[in-house]
Amino acid sequence: AQSVAQPEDQVNVAEGNPLTVKCTYSVSGNPYLFWYVQYPNRGLQFLLKYITGDNLVKGSYGFEAEFNKSQTSFHLKKPSALVSDSALYFCAVSVSGNTPLVFGKGTRLSVIA
Amino acid sequence: DTAVSQTPKYLVTQMGNDKSIKCEQNLGHDTMYWYKQDSKKFLKIMFSYNNKELIINETVPNRFSPKSPDKAHLNLHINSLELGDSAVYFCASSQSPGRGRGYTFGSGTRLTVV
């Protein structure tokens, strides 16, 4: 079984400030973890993934995420938020890459100028 | 060049009708999926096909039937549409069964049943 929790429905941050979008996961096996972003009326776009290796992974648009096995977390971060980062963010998990992605419920990020 | 394309983008139809949504990918991926995104933006997998064979079929009413004529296409046919079927349906593809090396999503089909 696999599941993902995104505890925040909405995150508000001022432009230029650091942002964090939280994600925790539960799997029976090795987690393959992903972040996707969805802009209005668009499909999901891949941001970054963790499969193995360094716990800190860097992705598109200046985003990064840190894999923490002991806390079963994979929080998305960016040092300096842009208004254009405002969108819906989804965390997802697969078990060893052998199961379809299961998504969290999404977190709406709003960056205020 | 659109990697995963879905048609139509919008679909408005009456209860009881039968409709189809088409999906095509030009990435050479082996596996294709259908996801449903409800009004609360929750994404749930419906079906997964690998090389034209069904490998995942989540708890979805029998009114939904996927068809894969070849590995580049995965269509979704819905019989006897109900109000609760209103949602955005996303097609996606990846390189091999469940291999989470990044799914590529289509732009979605917004289905409204009236």
Short mmCIF file of C-alpha atoms in Angstrom, two decimals, chain B residues 3 5 22-34 48-54 66-76 91-94:
data_model
loop_
_atom_site.label_atom_id
_atom_site.label_comp_id
_atom_site.label_asym_id
_atom_site.label_seq_id
_atom_site.Cartn_x
_atom_site.Cartn_y
_atom_site.Cartn_z
CA ALA B 3 3.83 14.75 -26.33
CA SER B 5 -2.60 14.89 -26.54
CA LYS B 22 -9.11 9.97 -26.96
CA CYS B 23 -5.45 10.03 -25.94
CA GLU B 24 -2.32 9.72 -28.01
CA GLN B 25 1.36 9.90 -27.05
CA ASN B 26 4.30 10.31 -29.38
CA LEU B 27 7.01 9.63 -26.80
CA GLY B 28 7.43 5.94 -27.50
CA HIS B 29 6.37 5.15 -23.93
CA ASP B 30 5.20 1.64 -23.07
CA THR B 31 2.66 2.51 -20.41
CA MET B 32 -0.36 4.78 -20.46
CA TYR B 33 -2.76 5.80 -17.72
CA TRP B 34 -6.07 7.47 -17.07
CA SER B 48 -3.05 1.59 -16.53
CA TYR B 49 -2.10 -0.10 -19.80
CA ASN B 50 1.25 -1.55 -20.79
CA ASN B 51 1.79 -2.41 -24.46
CA LYS B 52 -1.95 -2.54 -25.07
CA GLU B 53 -2.65 -4.77 -22.07
CA LEU B 54 -4.58 -3.71 -19.00
CA PRO B 66 -10.54 1.74 -21.70
CA LYS B 67 -9.44 0.69 -25.16
CA SER B 68 -5.87 0.58 -26.41
CA PRO B 69 -5.61 -0.13 -30.17
CA ASP B 70 -1.82 0.24 -30.00
CA LYS B 71 0.69 1.34 -27.42
CA ALA B 72 0.53 4.96 -28.55
CA HIS B 73 -3.21 5.27 -27.93
CA LEU B 74 -5.44 4.82 -24.91
CA ASN B 75 -9.05 5.84 -25.28
CA LEU B 76 -11.68 6.04 -22.55
CA CYS B 91 -4.15 10.82 -19.73
CA ALA B 92 -0.48 10.18 -18.95
CA SER B 93 2.35 8.01 -20.21
CA SER B 94 5.62 6.65 -18.87
#
